[in-house]
Coordinates of C-alpha atoms and ligand atoms in Angstrom, one line a residue:
M115 CA -16.6 12.8 16.7
P116 CA -14.9 15.8 14.9
M117 CA -14.1 15.7 11.3
I118 CA -10.8 13.9 10.7
K119 CA -8.6 14.3 7.6
V120 CA -7.7 11.0 6.0
V121 CA -5.0 11.1 3.4
Y122 CA -5.3 8.7 0.5
N123 CA -3.5 7.9 -2.8
S124 CA -4.8 5.5 -5.4
S125 CA -1.4 4.5 -6.9
H126 CA -1.1 1.8 -4.2
L127 CA -3.6 -0.2 -6.4
L128 CA -0.8 -0.8 -8.9
H129 CA 1.2 -2.8 -6.4
D130 CA -0.4 -6.3 -6.2
P131 CA 2.2 -9.0 -5.9
E132 CA 1.2 -12.5 -7.1
F133 CA 2.6 -14.5 -4.2
E134 CA 4.9 -14.6 -1.2
L135 CA 7.9 -16.8 -1.2
Y136 CA 9.2 -18.7 1.9
D137 CA 11.7 -21.5 1.7
G138 CA 11.0 -21.8 -2.0
R139 CA 7.3 -22.2 -1.5
K140 CA 4.7 -19.8 -2.8
S141 CA 1.8 -18.6 -0.8
R142 CA -0.9 -15.9 -1.0
Y143 CA 0.5 -12.4 -0.6
P144 CA -1.5 -11.0 2.4
E145 CA -0.6 -7.3 1.8
T146 CA -3.3 -6.7 -0.8
P147 CA -4.9 -3.5 -2.3
D148 CA -8.3 -4.2 -0.8
R149 CA -6.8 -3.6 2.7
I150 CA -6.7 0.2 2.1
E151 CA -9.8 0.3 -0.2
T152 CA -12.0 -1.3 2.5
I153 CA -10.8 1.2 5.2
K154 CA -11.4 4.2 2.9
T155 CA -14.8 3.0 1.8
W156 CA -15.9 2.1 5.4
L157 CA -14.7 5.5 6.8
E158 CA -16.4 7.4 4.0
Q159 CA -19.7 5.7 4.9
Y160 CA -19.5 5.5 8.7
G161 CA -16.9 7.9 9.9
N162 CA -16.8 11.7 9.9
V163 CA -13.9 12.0 7.6
E164 CA -12.6 14.2 4.8
I165 CA -10.6 12.4 2.2
V166 CA -7.5 14.4 1.1
N167 CA -5.4 13.3 -1.9
A168 CA -1.7 12.9 -1.3
D169 CA 0.5 15.7 -2.5
H170 CA 3.2 14.5 -4.9
G171 CA 5.4 17.5 -4.7
L172 CA 7.2 16.3 -1.6
N173 CA 9.8 14.0 -3.0
K174 CA 13.0 15.8 -1.9
I175 CA 12.4 14.7 1.7
T176 CA 13.1 11.0 1.0
A177 CA 16.7 11.7 0.0
S178 CA 17.7 12.6 3.5
L179 CA 15.9 9.5 4.9
H180 CA 17.0 6.7 2.6
G181 CA 20.0 8.1 0.8
S182 CA 19.6 9.4 -2.8
N183 CA 20.8 6.3 -4.6
Y184 CA 18.3 4.1 -2.8
E185 CA 15.3 5.8 -4.5
E186 CA 17.1 6.0 -7.8
Y187 CA 18.0 2.3 -7.7
F188 CA 14.5 1.3 -6.7
Q189 CA 13.1 3.3 -9.6
Q190 CA 15.5 1.6 -12.0
I191 CA 14.8 -2.0 -10.8
S192 CA 11.1 -1.5 -10.8
K193 CA 11.4 -1.0 -14.6
K194 CA 13.3 -4.3 -15.0
A195 CA 11.2 -6.4 -12.7
D196 CA 10.4 -10.0 -13.9
S197 CA 7.5 -12.3 -12.9
T198 CA 9.0 -13.5 -9.6
G199 CA 9.3 -9.9 -8.5
L200 CA 12.5 -10.8 -6.6
I201 CA 15.7 -9.0 -7.4
P202 CA 18.7 -9.9 -5.2
S203 CA 20.6 -6.9 -4.2
N204 CA 22.3 -5.2 -1.3
F205 CA 19.2 -3.2 -0.7
I206 CA 16.8 -6.1 -0.2
H207 CA 16.7 -7.6 3.2
D208 CA 14.5 -10.6 2.7
T209 CA 12.1 -12.3 0.3
Y210 CA 9.2 -10.2 1.4
A211 CA 9.7 -7.2 -0.8
P212 CA 8.7 -8.3 -4.3
I213 CA 9.0 -5.6 -6.9
N214 CA 6.8 -5.4 -10.0
S215 CA 6.9 -2.7 -12.6
D216 CA 4.6 -0.3 -10.6
T217 CA 6.0 -1.0 -7.1
Y218 CA 8.2 2.1 -7.2
K219 CA 5.2 4.3 -8.1
A220 CA 3.0 2.8 -5.4
A221 CA 5.7 3.1 -2.7
R222 CA 6.4 6.7 -3.7
G223 CA 2.6 7.3 -3.3
A224 CA 2.7 5.8 0.1
I225 CA 5.5 8.0 1.3
D226 CA 3.7 11.0 -0.2
T227 CA 0.6 10.0 1.7
A228 CA 2.6 10.1 5.0
L229 CA 4.3 13.3 4.2
T230 CA 1.1 15.0 3.2
G231 CA -0.3 14.0 6.6
A232 CA 2.8 15.3 8.3
T233 CA 2.5 18.7 6.6
L234 CA -1.1 18.9 7.8
V235 CA -0.2 18.1 11.4
A236 CA 2.7 20.6 11.2
S237 CA 0.3 23.3 10.1
G238 CA -2.0 22.7 13.1
E239 CA -4.3 19.7 12.5
K240 CA -4.7 17.8 15.7
L241 CA -5.3 14.3 14.2
V242 CA -4.6 13.1 10.7
Y243 CA -4.8 9.5 9.3
S244 CA -2.5 8.6 6.4
L245 CA -3.7 5.5 4.6
C246 CA -0.3 4.4 3.5
R247 CA 0.2 1.3 1.4
P248 CA 2.6 -0.5 1.0
P249 CA 3.4 -0.2 4.6
G250 CA 6.8 1.2 5.7
H251 CA 8.1 0.3 9.2
H252 CA 10.4 -2.6 8.0
A253 CA 12.2 -0.4 5.5
G254 CA 15.5 0.9 6.9
G255 CA 18.0 3.5 5.8
N256 CA 19.3 1.3 3.1
Y257 CA 17.0 -1.8 2.9
M258 CA 13.5 -2.9 2.0
G259 CA 11.8 -6.0 3.5
G260 CA 8.6 -7.2 5.1
Y261 CA 6.2 -5.8 2.5
C262 CA 7.9 -2.4 3.0
Y263 CA 9.9 -0.2 0.5
F264 CA 10.0 3.4 1.8
N265 CA 9.6 4.1 5.5
N266 CA 6.4 6.2 5.5
A267 CA 6.2 6.8 9.3
A268 CA 9.9 7.6 9.5
A269 CA 9.6 10.1 6.6
A270 CA 6.7 11.8 8.4
A271 CA 8.5 11.9 11.7
N272 CA 11.7 13.2 10.1
Y273 CA 9.6 16.0 8.5
L274 CA 7.9 16.9 11.8
S275 CA 11.3 16.8 13.6
L276 CA 12.1 20.1 11.8
S277 CA 9.5 21.7 14.0
G278 CA 9.9 19.9 17.3
K279 CA 10.5 16.6 19.2
V280 CA 8.7 13.6 17.8
A281 CA 7.7 10.4 19.4
I282 CA 6.9 7.4 17.2
L283 CA 4.6 4.8 18.8
D284 CA 4.6 1.6 16.8
I285 CA 1.7 -0.7 17.7
D286 CA 1.8 -3.0 14.7
Y287 CA 2.1 -6.7 15.7
H288 CA 5.7 -6.8 14.2
H289 CA 8.7 -4.8 15.4
G290 CA 9.5 -1.8 13.1
N291 CA 13.1 -2.7 12.6
G292 CA 13.4 -0.2 9.8
T293 CA 12.1 2.7 11.8
Q294 CA 14.4 1.7 14.7
N295 CA 17.3 1.6 12.3
I296 CA 16.7 5.1 10.9
F297 CA 16.4 6.8 14.2
Y298 CA 18.8 4.6 16.3
E299 CA 21.4 7.4 16.8
R300 CA 19.0 10.3 17.2
A301 CA 17.7 11.8 20.4
D302 CA 15.2 14.2 18.8
V303 CA 13.0 11.3 17.6
L304 CA 12.0 8.7 20.1
Y305 CA 11.0 5.3 18.8
V306 CA 8.8 3.2 21.1
S307 CA 7.4 -0.2 19.9
I308 CA 5.2 -2.9 21.4
H309 CA 5.4 -6.1 19.4
A310 CA 5.5 -9.9 19.4
D311 CA 8.7 -11.7 20.4
P312 CA 11.3 -11.4 17.6
K313 CA 12.7 -14.8 18.6
L314 CA 9.5 -16.3 17.2
N315 CA 8.2 -13.6 14.8
Y316 CA 9.2 -11.5 11.9
P317 CA 11.6 -9.5 11.7
Y318 CA 13.7 -11.9 14.0
T319 CA 16.9 -9.9 13.8
N320 CA 15.7 -6.9 15.8
G321 CA 13.1 -5.8 18.4
Y322 CA 14.8 -7.1 21.5
E323 CA 14.4 -5.2 24.7
N324 CA 18.1 -4.5 25.1
E325 CA 18.1 -2.4 21.9
N326 CA 18.1 1.0 23.5
G327 CA 19.8 3.3 20.9
R328 CA 23.4 4.2 20.2
D329 CA 25.6 7.3 20.7
A330 CA 23.4 10.4 20.9
G331 CA 20.4 8.2 20.5
L332 CA 21.1 6.0 23.5
G333 CA 18.0 5.9 25.6
Y334 CA 15.7 7.0 22.7
N335 CA 14.7 3.6 21.5
F336 CA 12.3 1.5 23.6
N337 CA 11.2 -2.0 22.7
L338 CA 8.4 -3.8 24.6
V339 CA 7.9 -7.5 23.8
V340 CA 4.5 -9.0 24.4
A341 CA 3.3 -12.6 23.7
K342 CA 1.2 -13.7 20.7
N343 CA -2.5 -13.8 21.7
C344 CA -1.7 -11.9 24.9
G345 CA -5.1 -10.2 25.0
I346 CA -6.0 -6.6 25.7
R347 CA -5.6 -6.7 29.5
S348 CA -1.9 -7.6 29.5
Y349 CA -1.3 -5.5 26.3
M350 CA -2.6 -2.4 28.1
A351 CA 0.0 -2.8 30.8
S352 CA 2.7 -2.6 28.2
L353 CA 0.9 0.3 26.4
E354 CA 1.0 2.2 29.7
K355 CA 4.8 1.7 30.0
A356 CA 5.1 3.0 26.4
L357 CA 3.0 6.0 27.1
K358 CA 4.9 6.8 30.3
R359 CA 8.2 6.9 28.3
I360 CA 6.6 9.2 25.7
R361 CA 5.3 11.5 28.4
S362 CA 8.8 11.8 30.0
F363 CA 10.3 12.6 26.6
K364 CA 8.0 15.6 26.3
A365 CA 7.3 15.2 22.6
D366 CA 5.7 18.0 20.5
Y367 CA 4.3 15.5 17.9
L368 CA 3.2 11.9 17.9
V369 CA 3.4 9.5 14.9
V370 CA 1.5 6.3 15.4
S371 CA 2.5 3.4 13.3
L372 CA -0.8 1.7 13.3
G373 CA -1.1 -2.0 12.5
F374 CA -4.3 -4.0 12.8
D375 CA -2.5 -7.3 12.8
G376 CA -3.2 -7.7 16.6
Y377 CA -6.8 -8.5 15.7
K378 CA -7.7 -12.0 16.9
D379 CA -8.4 -13.4 13.4
D380 CA -5.5 -11.9 11.6
P381 CA -4.2 -14.6 9.2
I382 CA -0.5 -14.0 9.9
A383 CA -0.4 -12.6 13.4
G384 CA -2.7 -11.8 16.4
F385 CA -2.7 -10.5 19.9
G386 CA -6.2 -11.8 20.5
F387 CA -7.8 -8.3 20.2
E388 CA -11.5 -7.8 19.8
K389 CA -12.8 -5.0 17.5
E390 CA -13.6 -2.7 20.4
D391 CA -10.1 -3.1 21.9
Y392 CA -8.9 -0.7 19.2
A393 CA -11.1 2.0 20.8
L394 CA -9.5 1.3 24.2
I395 CA -6.0 1.5 22.7
A396 CA -6.8 4.8 20.9
A397 CA -8.3 6.3 24.0
A398 CA -5.2 5.6 26.0
I399 CA -2.9 7.0 23.3
S400 CA -5.0 10.1 22.8
G401 CA -4.5 10.8 26.5
L402 CA -1.0 12.1 25.5
M403 CA -2.8 15.2 24.2
L404 CA -0.4 15.5 21.3
P405 CA -0.9 16.6 17.7
S406 CA -0.8 13.2 16.0
L407 CA -0.4 11.5 12.7
I408 CA -1.6 8.0 12.3
V409 CA 0.3 6.0 9.6
Q410 CA -1.2 2.8 8.4
E411 CA 1.1 -0.2 8.7
G412 CA -0.1 -3.9 8.7
G413 CA -3.3 -5.7 9.3
Y414 CA -4.5 -8.5 7.1
C415 CA -7.9 -9.6 8.2
V416 CA -9.4 -7.6 5.4
E417 CA -13.1 -8.0 6.1
V418 CA -12.9 -6.2 9.4
L419 CA -10.2 -3.5 8.7
G420 CA -12.8 -0.8 8.1
E421 CA -14.4 -1.5 11.5
L422 CA -11.1 -1.6 13.3
A423 CA -10.2 1.8 11.8
Q424 CA -13.5 3.2 12.8
A425 CA -13.2 1.8 16.3
F426 CA -9.7 3.4 16.6
L427 CA -10.9 6.9 15.5
K428 CA -14.0 6.7 17.7
G429 CA -11.8 5.8 20.7
W430 CA -9.5 8.8 20.1
H431 CA -11.4 11.2 22.2
E432 CA -9.5 12.8 25.1
Y433 CA -7.9 15.4 22.9
F434 CA -11.1 17.0 21.6
Ligands
OKP1164 C1 4.6 -6.6 7.8 B1 3.9 -5.6 8.8 C2 4.1 -14.8 6.9 C3 5.6 -14.6 7.0 C4 6.0 -13.2 7.5 C5 6.6 -11.0 6.7 C6 5.7 -10.2 7.6 C7 5.7 -8.7 7.4 C8 4.8 -8.0 8.2 N1 3.8 -15.8 5.9 N2 6.1 -12.3 6.4 O1 4.6 -5.4 9.9 O2 2.6 -6.0 9.1
ZN1165 ZN1 2.8 -6.2 11.1

């Protein structure tokens, strides 16, 4: 396995919400700091990786993605956060985006992590893995939600789109409604997502197969719904359809929104995947032979996340 650059940023540690709220009830917040720490530590020990720190000089790029007052507003409310972490406002889509005093800084670090990865891919790296946290694919042009604040993958794709056509393949268990929202009217960035049925799963409002894009973007949004616990065999059939669409698009770059919440023991999701299935998925995707940025999204079975990341990188072989 060749050396792979893994982009990391420690400010995610500051974002550690106390609980999740649903129907007025509190439960454990699954999107925890140890998710990223365990992946980093595991890859340092067992993977051939070079850890690169995120570059924080890239902040101007967010403005074109989320609108300038979004970031300013987020920074302001982060300072005023109370113990619930919940601040009702036009920008907040659901109760799954709690904000504490350091959330802005952590989210800024996550988007910098993605952008740093994008700059490396744009300058010739074949495969880079950005260990983003908090995740991003539920953050839209003007909203946060689903543990997401800034859309890391969208920022990376938007940056890469300055140098060519970009396909985003989202294989998190949940539909990336935010990413879809950001690129819905664009033909230069293709969004392809395989996810659980939104009738039964978060984000509920989007992810249906008839959502194909709008105006110039019509035909450049492709949603594939699979069943919870579908297993790798039936998942691979959908993955082949996704890859076929990406091939016909003739992308110059690929951004993978990588969630590990398809793993069979994930506490909030699950496609019934075994650990080794992540190597099969990566092998299939790497057959696209595209310079690629992997952006970390979800995955909540913390004790195996390092192994899943290792399996994924090991499976990514065809390109090398
Ligand atoms: C974020 B990502 C679970 C309720 C669902 C929101 C899920 C956000 C998933 N108690 N909470 O796509 O992995
Ligand atoms: Zn997810």
